[in-house]
Tab-separated table of C-alpha atoms in Angstrom:
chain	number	residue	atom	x	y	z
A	1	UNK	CA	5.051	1.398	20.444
A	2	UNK	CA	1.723	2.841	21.241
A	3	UNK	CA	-1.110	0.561	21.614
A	4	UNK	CA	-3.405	2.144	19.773
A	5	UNK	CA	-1.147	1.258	16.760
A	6	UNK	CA	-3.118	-2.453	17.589
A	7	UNK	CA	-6.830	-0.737	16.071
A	8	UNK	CA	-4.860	0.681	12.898
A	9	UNK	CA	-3.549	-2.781	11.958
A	10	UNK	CA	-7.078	-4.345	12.789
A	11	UNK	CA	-8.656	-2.319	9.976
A	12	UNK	CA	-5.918	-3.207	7.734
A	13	UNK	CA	-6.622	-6.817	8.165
A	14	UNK	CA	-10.041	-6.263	7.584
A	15	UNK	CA	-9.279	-3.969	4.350
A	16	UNK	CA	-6.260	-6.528	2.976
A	17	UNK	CA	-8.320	-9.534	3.512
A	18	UNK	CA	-11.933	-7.994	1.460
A	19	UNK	CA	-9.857	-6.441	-1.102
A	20	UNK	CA	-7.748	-9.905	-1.951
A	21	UNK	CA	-10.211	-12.334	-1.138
A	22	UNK	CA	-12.466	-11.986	-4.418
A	23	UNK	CA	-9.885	-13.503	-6.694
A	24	UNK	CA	-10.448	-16.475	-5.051
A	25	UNK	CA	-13.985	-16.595	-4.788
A	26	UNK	CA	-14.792	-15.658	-8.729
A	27	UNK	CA	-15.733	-19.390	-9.554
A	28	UNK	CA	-18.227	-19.307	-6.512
A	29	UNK	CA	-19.619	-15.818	-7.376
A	30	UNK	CA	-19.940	-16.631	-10.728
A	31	UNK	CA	-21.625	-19.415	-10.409
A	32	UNK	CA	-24.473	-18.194	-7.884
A	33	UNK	CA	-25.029	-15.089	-9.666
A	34	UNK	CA	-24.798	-16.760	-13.195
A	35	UNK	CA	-22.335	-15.064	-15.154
A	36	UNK	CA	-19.030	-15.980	-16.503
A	37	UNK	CA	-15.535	-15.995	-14.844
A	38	UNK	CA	-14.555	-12.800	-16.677
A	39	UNK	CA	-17.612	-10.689	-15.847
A	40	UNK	CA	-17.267	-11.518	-12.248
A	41	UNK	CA	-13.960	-10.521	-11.944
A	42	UNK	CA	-15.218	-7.138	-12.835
A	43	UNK	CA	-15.958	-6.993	-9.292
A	44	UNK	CA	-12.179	-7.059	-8.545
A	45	UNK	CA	-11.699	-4.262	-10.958
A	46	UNK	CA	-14.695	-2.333	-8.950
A	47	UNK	CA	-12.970	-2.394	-5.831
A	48	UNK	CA	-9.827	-1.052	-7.151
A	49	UNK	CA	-11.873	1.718	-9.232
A	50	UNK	CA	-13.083	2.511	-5.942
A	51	UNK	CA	-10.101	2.437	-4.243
A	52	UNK	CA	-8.542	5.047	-6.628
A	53	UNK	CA	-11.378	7.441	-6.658
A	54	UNK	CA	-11.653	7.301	-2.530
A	55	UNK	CA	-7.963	7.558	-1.621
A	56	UNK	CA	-7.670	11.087	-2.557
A	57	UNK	CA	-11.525	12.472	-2.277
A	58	UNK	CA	-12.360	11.287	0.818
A	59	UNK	CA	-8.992	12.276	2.162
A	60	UNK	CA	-9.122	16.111	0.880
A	61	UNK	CA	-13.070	16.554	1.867
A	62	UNK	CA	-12.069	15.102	5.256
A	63	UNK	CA	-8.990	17.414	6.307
A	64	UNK	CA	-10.558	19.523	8.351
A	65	UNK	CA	-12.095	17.093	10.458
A	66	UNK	CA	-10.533	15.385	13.889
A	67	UNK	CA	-8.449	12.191	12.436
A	68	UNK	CA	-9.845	9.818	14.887
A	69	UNK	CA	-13.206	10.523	13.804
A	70	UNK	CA	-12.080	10.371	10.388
A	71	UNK	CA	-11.308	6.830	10.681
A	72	UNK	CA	-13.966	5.754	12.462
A	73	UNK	CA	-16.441	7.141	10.026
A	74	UNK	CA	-14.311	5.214	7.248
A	75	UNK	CA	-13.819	2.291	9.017
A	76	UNK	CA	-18.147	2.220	8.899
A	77	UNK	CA	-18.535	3.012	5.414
A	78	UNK	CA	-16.047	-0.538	5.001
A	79	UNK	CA	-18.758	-2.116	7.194
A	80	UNK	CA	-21.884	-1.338	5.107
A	81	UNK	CA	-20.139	-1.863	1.487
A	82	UNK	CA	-19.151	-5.374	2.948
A	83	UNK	CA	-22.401	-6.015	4.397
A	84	UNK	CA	-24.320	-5.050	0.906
A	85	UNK	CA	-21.885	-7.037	-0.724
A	86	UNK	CA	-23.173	-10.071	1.620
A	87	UNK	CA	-26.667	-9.082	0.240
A	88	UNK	CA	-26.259	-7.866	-2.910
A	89	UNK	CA	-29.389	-9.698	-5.111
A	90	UNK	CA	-27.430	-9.434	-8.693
A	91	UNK	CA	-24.574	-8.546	-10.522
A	92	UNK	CA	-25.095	-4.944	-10.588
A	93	UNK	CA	-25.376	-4.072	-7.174
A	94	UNK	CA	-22.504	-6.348	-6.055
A	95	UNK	CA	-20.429	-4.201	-8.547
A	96	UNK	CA	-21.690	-0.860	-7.182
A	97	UNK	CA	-21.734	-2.960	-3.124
A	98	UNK	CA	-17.823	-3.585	-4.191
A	99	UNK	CA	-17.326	-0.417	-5.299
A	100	UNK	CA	-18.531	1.099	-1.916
A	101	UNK	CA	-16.113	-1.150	0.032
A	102	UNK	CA	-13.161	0.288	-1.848
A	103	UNK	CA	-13.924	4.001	-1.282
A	104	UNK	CA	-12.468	4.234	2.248
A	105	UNK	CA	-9.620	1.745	1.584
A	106	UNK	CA	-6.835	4.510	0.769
A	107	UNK	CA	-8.294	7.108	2.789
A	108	UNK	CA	-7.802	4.744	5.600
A	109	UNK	CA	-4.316	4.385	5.470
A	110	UNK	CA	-3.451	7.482	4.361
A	111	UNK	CA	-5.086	9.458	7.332
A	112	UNK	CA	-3.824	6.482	9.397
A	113	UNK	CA	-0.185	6.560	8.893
A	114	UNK	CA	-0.603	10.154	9.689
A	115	UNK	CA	-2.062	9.053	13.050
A	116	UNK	CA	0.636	6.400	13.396
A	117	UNK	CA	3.611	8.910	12.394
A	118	UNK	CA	1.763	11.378	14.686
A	119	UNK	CA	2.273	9.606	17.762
A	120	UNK	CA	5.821	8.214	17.798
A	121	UNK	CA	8.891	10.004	17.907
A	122	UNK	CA	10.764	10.829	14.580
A	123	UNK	CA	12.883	8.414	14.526
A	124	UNK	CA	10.210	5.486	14.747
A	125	UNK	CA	7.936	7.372	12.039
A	126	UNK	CA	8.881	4.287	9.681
A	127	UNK	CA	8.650	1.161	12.086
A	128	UNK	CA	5.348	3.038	13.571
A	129	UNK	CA	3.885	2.745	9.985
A	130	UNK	CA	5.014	-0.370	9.162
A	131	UNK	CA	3.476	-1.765	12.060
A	132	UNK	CA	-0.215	-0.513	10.470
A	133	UNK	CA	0.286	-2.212	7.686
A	134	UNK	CA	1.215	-5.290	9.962
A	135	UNK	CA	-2.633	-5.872	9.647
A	136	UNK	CA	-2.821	-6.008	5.385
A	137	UNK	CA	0.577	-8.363	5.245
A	138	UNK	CA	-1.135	-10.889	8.251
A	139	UNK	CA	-4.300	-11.019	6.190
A	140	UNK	CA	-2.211	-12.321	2.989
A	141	UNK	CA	-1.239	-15.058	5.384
A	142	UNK	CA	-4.911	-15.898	7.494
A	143	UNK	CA	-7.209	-13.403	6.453
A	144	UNK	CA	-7.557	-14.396	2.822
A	145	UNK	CA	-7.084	-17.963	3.362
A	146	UNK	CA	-9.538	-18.259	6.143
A	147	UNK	CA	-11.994	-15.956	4.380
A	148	UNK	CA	-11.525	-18.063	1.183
A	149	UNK	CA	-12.267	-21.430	2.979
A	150	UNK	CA	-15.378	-19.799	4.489
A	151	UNK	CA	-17.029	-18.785	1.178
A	152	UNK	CA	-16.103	-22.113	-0.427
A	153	UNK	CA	-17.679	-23.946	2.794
A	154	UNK	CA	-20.520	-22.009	3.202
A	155	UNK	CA	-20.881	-19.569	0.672
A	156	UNK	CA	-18.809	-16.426	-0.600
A	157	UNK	CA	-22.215	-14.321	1.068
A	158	UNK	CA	-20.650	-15.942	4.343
A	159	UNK	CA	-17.421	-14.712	4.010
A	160	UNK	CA	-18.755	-10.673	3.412
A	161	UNK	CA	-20.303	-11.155	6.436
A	162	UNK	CA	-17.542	-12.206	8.185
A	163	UNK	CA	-15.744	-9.331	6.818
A	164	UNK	CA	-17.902	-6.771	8.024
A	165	UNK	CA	-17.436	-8.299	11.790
A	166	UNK	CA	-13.746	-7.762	11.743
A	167	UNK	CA	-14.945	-4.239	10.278
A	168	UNK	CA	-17.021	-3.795	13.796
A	169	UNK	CA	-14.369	-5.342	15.573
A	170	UNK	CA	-11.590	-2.610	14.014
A	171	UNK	CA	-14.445	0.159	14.889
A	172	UNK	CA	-14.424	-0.792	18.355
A	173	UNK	CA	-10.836	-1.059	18.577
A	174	UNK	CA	-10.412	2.515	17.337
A	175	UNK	CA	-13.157	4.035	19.867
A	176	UNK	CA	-10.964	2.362	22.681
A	177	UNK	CA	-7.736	2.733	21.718
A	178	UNK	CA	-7.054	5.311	19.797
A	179	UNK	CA	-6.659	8.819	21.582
A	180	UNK	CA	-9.139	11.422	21.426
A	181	UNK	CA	-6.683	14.250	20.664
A	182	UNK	CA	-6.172	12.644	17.039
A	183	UNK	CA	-6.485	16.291	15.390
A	184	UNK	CA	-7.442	17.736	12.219
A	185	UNK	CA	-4.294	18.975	9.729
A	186	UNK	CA	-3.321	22.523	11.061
A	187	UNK	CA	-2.854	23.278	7.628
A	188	UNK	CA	-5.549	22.045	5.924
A	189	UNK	CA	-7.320	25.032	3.571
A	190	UNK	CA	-10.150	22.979	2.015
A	191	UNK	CA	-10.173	20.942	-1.031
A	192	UNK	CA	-8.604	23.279	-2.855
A	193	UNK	CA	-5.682	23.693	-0.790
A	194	UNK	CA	-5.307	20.182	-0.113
A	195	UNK	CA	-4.760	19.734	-3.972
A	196	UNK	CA	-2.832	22.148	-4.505
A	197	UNK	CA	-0.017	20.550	-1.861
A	198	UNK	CA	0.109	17.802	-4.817
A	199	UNK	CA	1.456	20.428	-6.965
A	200	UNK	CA	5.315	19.209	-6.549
A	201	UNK	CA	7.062	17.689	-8.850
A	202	UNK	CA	8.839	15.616	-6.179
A	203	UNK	CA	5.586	14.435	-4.871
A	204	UNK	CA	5.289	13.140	-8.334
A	205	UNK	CA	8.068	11.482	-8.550
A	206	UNK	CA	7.709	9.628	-5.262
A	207	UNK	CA	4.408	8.275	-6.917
A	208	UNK	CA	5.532	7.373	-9.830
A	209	UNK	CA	8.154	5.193	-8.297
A	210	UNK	CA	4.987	3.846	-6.298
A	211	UNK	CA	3.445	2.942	-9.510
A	212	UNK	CA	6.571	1.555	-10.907
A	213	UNK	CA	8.176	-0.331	-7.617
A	214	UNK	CA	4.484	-1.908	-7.058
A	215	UNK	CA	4.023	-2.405	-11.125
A	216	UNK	CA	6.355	-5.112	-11.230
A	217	UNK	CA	5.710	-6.490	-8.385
A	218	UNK	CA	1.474	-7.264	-9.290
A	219	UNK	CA	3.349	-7.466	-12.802
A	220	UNK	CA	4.545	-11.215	-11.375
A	221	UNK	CA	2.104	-11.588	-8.689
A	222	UNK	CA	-1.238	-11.848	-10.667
A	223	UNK	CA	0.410	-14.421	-12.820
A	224	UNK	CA	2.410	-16.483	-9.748
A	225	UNK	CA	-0.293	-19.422	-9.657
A	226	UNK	CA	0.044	-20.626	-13.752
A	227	UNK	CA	4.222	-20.200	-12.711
A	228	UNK	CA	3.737	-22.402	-9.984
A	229	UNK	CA	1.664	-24.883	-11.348
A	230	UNK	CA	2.834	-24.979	-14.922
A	231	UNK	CA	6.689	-23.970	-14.430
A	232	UNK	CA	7.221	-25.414	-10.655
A	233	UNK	CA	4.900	-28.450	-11.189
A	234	UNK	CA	2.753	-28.104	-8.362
A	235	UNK	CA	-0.957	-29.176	-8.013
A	236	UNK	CA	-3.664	-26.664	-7.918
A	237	UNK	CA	-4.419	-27.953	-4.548
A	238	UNK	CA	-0.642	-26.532	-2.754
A	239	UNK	CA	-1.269	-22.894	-4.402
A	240	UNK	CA	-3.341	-21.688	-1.803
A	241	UNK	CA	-0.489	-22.433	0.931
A	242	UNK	CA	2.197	-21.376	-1.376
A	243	UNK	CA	0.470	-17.808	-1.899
A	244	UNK	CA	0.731	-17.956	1.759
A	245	UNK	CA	4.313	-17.725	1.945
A	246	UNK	CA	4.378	-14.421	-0.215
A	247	UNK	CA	2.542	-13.053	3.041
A	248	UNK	CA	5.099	-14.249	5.297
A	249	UNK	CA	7.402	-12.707	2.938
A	250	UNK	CA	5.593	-9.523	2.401
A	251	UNK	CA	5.639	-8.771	6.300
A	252	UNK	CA	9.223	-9.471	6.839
A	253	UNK	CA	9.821	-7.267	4.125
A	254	UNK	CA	7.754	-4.897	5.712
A	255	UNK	CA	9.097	-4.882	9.340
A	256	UNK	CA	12.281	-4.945	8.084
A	257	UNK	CA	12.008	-1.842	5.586
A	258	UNK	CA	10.015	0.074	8.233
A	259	UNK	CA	13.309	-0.614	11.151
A	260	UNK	CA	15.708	-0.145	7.865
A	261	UNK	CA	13.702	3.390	6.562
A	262	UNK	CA	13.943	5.084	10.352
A	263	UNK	CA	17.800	4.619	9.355
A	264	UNK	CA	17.904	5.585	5.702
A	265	UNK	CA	14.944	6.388	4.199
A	266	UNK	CA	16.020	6.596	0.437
A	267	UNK	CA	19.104	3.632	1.339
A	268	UNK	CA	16.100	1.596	2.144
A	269	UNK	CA	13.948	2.695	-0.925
A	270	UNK	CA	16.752	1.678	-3.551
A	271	UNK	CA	18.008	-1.281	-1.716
A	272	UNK	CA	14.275	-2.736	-2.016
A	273	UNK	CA	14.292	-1.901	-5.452
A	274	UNK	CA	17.929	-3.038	-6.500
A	275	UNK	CA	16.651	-6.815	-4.391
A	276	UNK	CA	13.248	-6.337	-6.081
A	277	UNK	CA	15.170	-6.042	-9.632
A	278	UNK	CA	17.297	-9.335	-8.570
A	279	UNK	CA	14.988	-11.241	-7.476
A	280	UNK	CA	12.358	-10.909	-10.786
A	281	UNK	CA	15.223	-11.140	-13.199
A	282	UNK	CA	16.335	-14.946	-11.305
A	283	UNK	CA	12.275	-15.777	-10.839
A	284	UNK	CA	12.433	-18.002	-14.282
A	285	UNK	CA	15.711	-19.926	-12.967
A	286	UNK	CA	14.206	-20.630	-9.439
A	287	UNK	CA	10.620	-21.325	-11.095
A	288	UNK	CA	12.104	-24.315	-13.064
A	289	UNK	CA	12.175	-26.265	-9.690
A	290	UNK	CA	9.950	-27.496	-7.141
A	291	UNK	CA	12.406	-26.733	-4.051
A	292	UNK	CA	13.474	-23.079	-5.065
A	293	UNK	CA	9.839	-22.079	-6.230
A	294	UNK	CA	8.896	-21.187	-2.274
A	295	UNK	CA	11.853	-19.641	-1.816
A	296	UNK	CA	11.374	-16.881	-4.888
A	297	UNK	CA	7.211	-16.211	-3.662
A	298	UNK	CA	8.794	-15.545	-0.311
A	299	UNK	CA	11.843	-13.500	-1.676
A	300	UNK	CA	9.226	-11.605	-3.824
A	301	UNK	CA	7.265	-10.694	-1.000
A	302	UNK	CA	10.236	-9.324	1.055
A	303	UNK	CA	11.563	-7.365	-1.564
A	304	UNK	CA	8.763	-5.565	-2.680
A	305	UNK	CA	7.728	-4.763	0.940
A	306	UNK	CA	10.824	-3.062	1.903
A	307	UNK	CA	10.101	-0.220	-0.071
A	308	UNK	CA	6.333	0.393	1.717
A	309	UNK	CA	7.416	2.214	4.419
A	310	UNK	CA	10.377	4.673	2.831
A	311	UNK	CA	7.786	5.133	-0.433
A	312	UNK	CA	4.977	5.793	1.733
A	313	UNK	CA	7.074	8.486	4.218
A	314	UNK	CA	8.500	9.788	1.205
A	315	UNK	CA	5.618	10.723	-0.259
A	316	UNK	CA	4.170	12.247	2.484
A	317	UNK	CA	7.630	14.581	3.339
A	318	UNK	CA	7.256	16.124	-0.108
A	319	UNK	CA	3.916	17.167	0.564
A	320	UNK	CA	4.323	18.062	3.976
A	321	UNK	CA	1.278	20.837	4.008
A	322	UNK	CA	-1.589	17.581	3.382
A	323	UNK	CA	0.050	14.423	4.242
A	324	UNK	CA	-3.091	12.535	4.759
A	325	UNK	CA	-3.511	13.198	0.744
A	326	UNK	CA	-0.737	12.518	-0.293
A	327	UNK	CA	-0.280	9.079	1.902
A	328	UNK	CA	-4.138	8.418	0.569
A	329	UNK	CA	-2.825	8.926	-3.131
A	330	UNK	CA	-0.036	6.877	-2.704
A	331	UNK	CA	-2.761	4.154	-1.794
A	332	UNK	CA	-4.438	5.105	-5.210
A	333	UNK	CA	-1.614	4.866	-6.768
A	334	UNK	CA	-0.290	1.241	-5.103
A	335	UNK	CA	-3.879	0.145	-6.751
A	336	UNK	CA	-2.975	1.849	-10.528
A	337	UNK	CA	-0.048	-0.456	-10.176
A	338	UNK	CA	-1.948	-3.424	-9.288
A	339	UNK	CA	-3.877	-2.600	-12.600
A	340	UNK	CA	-1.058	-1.426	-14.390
A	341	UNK	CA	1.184	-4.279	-13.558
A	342	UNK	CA	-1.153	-7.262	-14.265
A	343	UNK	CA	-1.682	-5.987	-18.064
A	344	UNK	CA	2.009	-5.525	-18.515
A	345	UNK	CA	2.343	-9.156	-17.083
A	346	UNK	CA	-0.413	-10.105	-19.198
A	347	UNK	CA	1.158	-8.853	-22.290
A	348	UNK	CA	4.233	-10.968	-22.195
A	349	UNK	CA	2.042	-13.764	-21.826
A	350	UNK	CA	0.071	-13.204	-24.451
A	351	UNK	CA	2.616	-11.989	-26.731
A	352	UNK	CA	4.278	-16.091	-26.080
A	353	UNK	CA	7.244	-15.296	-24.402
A	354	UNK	CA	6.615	-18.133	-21.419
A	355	UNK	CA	4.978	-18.832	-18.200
A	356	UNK	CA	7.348	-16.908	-16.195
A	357	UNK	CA	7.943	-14.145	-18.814
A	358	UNK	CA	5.797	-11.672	-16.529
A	359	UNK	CA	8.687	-11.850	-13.762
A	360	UNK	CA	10.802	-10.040	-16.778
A	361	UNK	CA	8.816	-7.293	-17.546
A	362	UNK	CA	7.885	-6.847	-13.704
A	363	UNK	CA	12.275	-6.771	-13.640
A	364	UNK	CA	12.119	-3.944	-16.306
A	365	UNK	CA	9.398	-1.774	-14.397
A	366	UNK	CA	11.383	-2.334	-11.086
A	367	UNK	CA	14.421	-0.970	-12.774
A	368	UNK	CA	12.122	1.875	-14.250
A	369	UNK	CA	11.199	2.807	-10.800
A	370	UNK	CA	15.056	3.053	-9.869
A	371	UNK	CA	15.359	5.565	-12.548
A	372	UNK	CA	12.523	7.911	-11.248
A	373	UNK	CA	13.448	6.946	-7.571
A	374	UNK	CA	17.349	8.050	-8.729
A	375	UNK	CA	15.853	11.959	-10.884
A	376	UNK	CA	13.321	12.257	-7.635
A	377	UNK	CA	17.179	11.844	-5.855
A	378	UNK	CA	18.510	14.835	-7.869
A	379	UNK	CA	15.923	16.702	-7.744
A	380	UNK	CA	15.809	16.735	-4.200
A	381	UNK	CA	19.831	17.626	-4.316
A	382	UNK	CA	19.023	20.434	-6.545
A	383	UNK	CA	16.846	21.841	-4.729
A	384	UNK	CA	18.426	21.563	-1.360
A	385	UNK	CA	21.746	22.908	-3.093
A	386	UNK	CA	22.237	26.973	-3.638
A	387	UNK	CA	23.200	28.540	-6.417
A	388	UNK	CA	26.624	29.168	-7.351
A	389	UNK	CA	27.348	32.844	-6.070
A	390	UNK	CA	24.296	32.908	-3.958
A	391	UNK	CA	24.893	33.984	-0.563
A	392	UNK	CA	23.521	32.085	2.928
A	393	UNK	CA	22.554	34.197	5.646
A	394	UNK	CA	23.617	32.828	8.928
A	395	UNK	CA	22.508	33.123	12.157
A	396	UNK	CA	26.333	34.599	13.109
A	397	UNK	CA	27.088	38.369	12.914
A	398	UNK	CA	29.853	39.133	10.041
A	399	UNK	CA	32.328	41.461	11.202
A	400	UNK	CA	35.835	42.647	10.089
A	401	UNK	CA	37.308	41.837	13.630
A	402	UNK	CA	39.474	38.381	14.444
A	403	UNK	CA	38.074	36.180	17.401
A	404	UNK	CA	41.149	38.266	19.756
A	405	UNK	CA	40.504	41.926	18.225
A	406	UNK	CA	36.876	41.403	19.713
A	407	UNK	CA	37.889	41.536	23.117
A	408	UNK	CA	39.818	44.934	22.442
A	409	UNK	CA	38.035	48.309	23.655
């Protein structure tokens, strides 16, 4: 694999361990800035915002432009909303700080799987782009951690700062490594004809069972630490290495789905989902106990990871005339189902169904997704199918002669 594949998954540390490591600084932030828990995890909600509203802009205004400068010029704009994060004086500007740091997040993977895909042959398009995203798994497992240990030691201002380094480190990785012949889409017709390669319904539907697959995934997820604690019995002190083990999971789920996808693309899509669907619908049994609690976080990350690669591919195939939108939307749309899935979660809770009653409904969404994975199937057929009666040119003559009357005079 090429090296330069190395500076991709750099800034995908960088972006997976900012974008997660808030959740677990809210008591610190709070605190500081002196506002409650719940308005300080506005700041979470920023990023996201920011997230959707920079995947697809950024991506479409952008087209034209050579990819490798693309991502360098993203990869600064992450520095600068870290480092006014690290700064920020109130409330208010650490919203609009945290808002800037999410605005190249999907543009950055988007235009970077391009690059990854770009430079591999086709049959390592999946493994190529699951090796990116190498970098956002890893930072689930040290990243976020570290980072949180950091801002609890020596303030969460600390940990922004170190942030932005591993920004400046991924910016330096990407001037050395990545080659300088990183084009510009040959299609690309401005923002209006980058939107209007969205157009598709099948680009829809391999979104929507993005927003679905990931929905019940975050469905679970932002709910995993009251399971463990309150189902599992484990003190609040083991959470932070248990949430450790979903990273180990998530990036054996995605190594293997991005090795499995270069195979099957869509066998790899629904066997993530079908082992996504299993695994949520046993997560109350293996909850109840202390030894098979690890075992279902890890499980959970696996599963859901499979399906990065083949959704992410997918979604760029359908909209093969701007497929550093459509990978950036995808992105946006990962982050609607991080939204999306935690208020589904959050209604079973609240609605007193049980601690691990958000693994359910996250089992329900996964099955959703099958559905629109299984029309975006048939659609596909459809469309690749002729009509009855409709005739195929080939590329072979027709004539009235046999094979043997063709050699007569």
């Amino acid at each position: 694999m090429p090296l330069a594949l190395l500076a991709l998954a750099v800034g995908a540390f960088g972006i997976g361990t900012t974008e997660f490591v808030m959740m677990g600084l809210l008591p610190d932030v709070a605190d500081d800035l002196g506002i409650s828990i719940p308005s300080a995890g506005h700041l979470v909600s920023a990023y996201a915002i920011g997230v959707v509203v920079g995947a697809p802009l950024l991506a479409a205004v952008t087209a034209r432009m050579a990819r490798r400068r693309v991502l360098i010029g993203l990869m600064v704009l992450f520095v600068v909303g870290n480092a006014l994060s690290a700064f920020a004086p109130d409330h208010h500007l650490l919203l609009a700080a945290r808002f800037l740091s999410g605005l190249p997040h999907g543009a950055f993977f988007g235009v970077g799987a391009v690059v990854a895909t770009g430079m591999v042959t086709a049959d390592r398009k999946a493994r190529a782009v699951s090796l990116m995203f190498l970098g956002l798994t890893i930072a689930n497992i040290v990243g976020v951690p570290a980072a949180t240990f950091v801002g609890q030691q020596f303030g969460w201002r600390a940990t922004f700062l170190g942030v932005s380094v591993i920004g400046l480190a991924a910016i330096v990785s990407l001037v050395l490594l990545l080659p300088r012949d990183s084009g510009h889409d040959a299609a690309a017709t401005g923002l209006r004809g980058e939107l209007a390669a969205l157009r598709s319904l099948p680009v829809w539907l391999a979104l929507g069972t993005t927003v679905a697959g990931f929905g019940a995934l975050f469905s679970a997820y932002s709910y995993i630490t009251p399971m463990l604690t309150d189902s599992a019995g484990y003190a609040d002190s083991s959470v932070t290495l248990l949430l450790a083990l979903f990273g180990v999971g998530a990036t054996i789920g995605n190594l293997l789905g991005g090795r499995l996808a270069d195979r099957s693309m869509r066998g790899t899509l629904f066997g993530g989902l079908l082992s996504l669907v299993a695994v949520l619908a046993l997560f109350p049994l293996m909850m109840a106990a202390a030894w098979s609690a690890p075992l279902a976080v890890v499980l959970l990350g696996t599963a859901a990871f499979t399906t990065s690669s083949p959704l992410l591919l997918m979604v760029m195939e359908k909209a093969s005339s701007a497929p550093s939108l459509a990978s950036s939307a995808n992105q946006a749309a990962f982050n609607l189902a991080n939204a999306g899935g935690a208020w589904i979660g959050g209604l079973a809770l609240a609605a007193g169904h049980g601690t691990t009653s958000p693994a359910l409904a996250g089992a329900a969404l996964a099955i959703l997704g099958l559905a629109v994975a299984t029309v975006a199937y048939g659609v596909d057929r459809r469309r690749a199918t002729p009509p009855a009666g409709r005739v195929v040119a080939t590329h072979t003559p027709v004539t009235d002669k046999t094979p043997a009357d063709r050699s007569a005079p």
